[in-house]
Amino acid sequence: MDENPVILVTAGYDHTIRMWDALKSTCTRTIPYTTESQINRMALSSNKHYLAVAGNPSVSLYDVFSASDLPVMKLDGHTANVTAVEFTLDQKYLATCSEDCTIRLWEIHTGSGKYELKNGAIVNDIAIHPDMRQELIVSCDQEGMIRVWRWRRREVLCQVEPQPNVAVRSVAVSPNGQLVVAGNNLGQIFVYRLIIDSSPQAGRSVELELYINFEAHEGYRITRTLFSSNGLLLATCSSDHTTKLWRLTERVVPGASRGEALQAGAELVHTLVYHQRWVWDAAFSSDSGYLVTVSTDTRAALWDMKSGDVIREFKGHQKGV
């Protein structure tokens, strides 16, 4: 093994967590997930020290550098499937959401549940604003709502419904905190400007302003949306077995009264075709040069973002990943 291998972590419905040497496509460690639940989502802390694994209805926290296969902490409080997990950038809190219609924030040091946000509908995904001073978390739900919460005060600051009665499956916040992207069950992508006004006159005003709407996966469910680390690319995963890479664009067009206006849009960069079944999740490398996708077909794939080609395959899980 190389002295500093690039490690990839996957988990599957076969109740295993696997760590891979990404450059060699070899599995270096298998951790049995001993609960009766399947694994729904995972998240790695920014310092790569902790791995959060979401199940039904608990979340397990693993020390990546420990030789033990047992979690260092188990977070109990949700009463149904945990659908998403995300660490805050300062690594003080872990945010989770669930089919029990709540969002929770847990103190990592103690494992205690510090904040509970009651959504009123099944929460499908969450995304934490990168500026921790804002204390904002974005959620999407089964009833088609996108909400921006100030989590410390447990209050909704604004909400939008992109399409009536169409479930929104995934949300993401751009690395600069200025955009929110959401994907729904009909293959539509909605990109919003996140406008935050903290002036003394406004007090505390947050608005979601529609910026771009486009059809990414015609008629198919979007299972995951995410920005690259540098914010230049948007990835969308789908039940149509593909992942698509998009570049958000602006161009000058003729405007009213012989003036000019900026027109925003989305340019398709690559359609990634490899998987044989639903693509459920993806993750960009820290340098934004690579993307990993996982699927119900039991495989993970590593893609080169310049060429759009698969450069590594990861086979070992016995069920969907």
XYZ file of N, CA and C in Angstrom, residues 7 25 39 49 94 103 118 160 169 173 206 242 251 274 285 308:
48
model
N -8.290 7.239 0.414
C -9.266 6.304 0.955
C -10.678 6.690 0.531
N -8.218 0.364 -6.321
C -9.529 -0.308 -6.340
C -9.570 -1.537 -5.444
N -28.164 0.712 5.767
C -27.455 1.986 5.853
C -28.037 2.919 4.804
N -11.876 12.444 10.623
C -11.704 11.643 11.840
C -12.934 10.785 12.142
N -23.484 17.416 14.608
C -23.913 16.564 13.517
C -25.396 16.814 13.308
N -35.765 17.337 12.208
C -34.341 17.566 11.987
C -33.715 17.716 13.368
N -39.076 20.723 14.142
C -40.244 19.940 13.739
C -40.761 20.445 12.401
N -40.219 27.758 0.282
C -40.762 27.811 -1.071
C -41.256 26.416 -1.450
N -36.346 15.699 -3.347
C -35.528 14.607 -2.825
C -34.190 15.052 -2.251
N -26.179 23.352 -0.769
C -25.809 24.761 -0.707
C -24.434 24.897 -1.340
N -34.178 36.469 5.321
C -33.634 35.471 4.411
C -34.666 35.201 3.331
N -28.135 7.320 -14.454
C -27.045 8.212 -14.836
C -26.779 9.260 -13.754
N -25.185 34.621 -19.428
C -24.785 35.259 -20.677
C -25.609 36.519 -20.887
N -22.683 4.386 -16.725
C -21.936 3.199 -16.301
C -22.837 2.253 -15.525
N -14.107 14.684 -5.079
C -12.821 14.753 -4.383
C -12.600 16.179 -3.916
N -14.794 12.756 -18.273
C -16.096 12.141 -18.054
C -16.058 10.629 -18.132
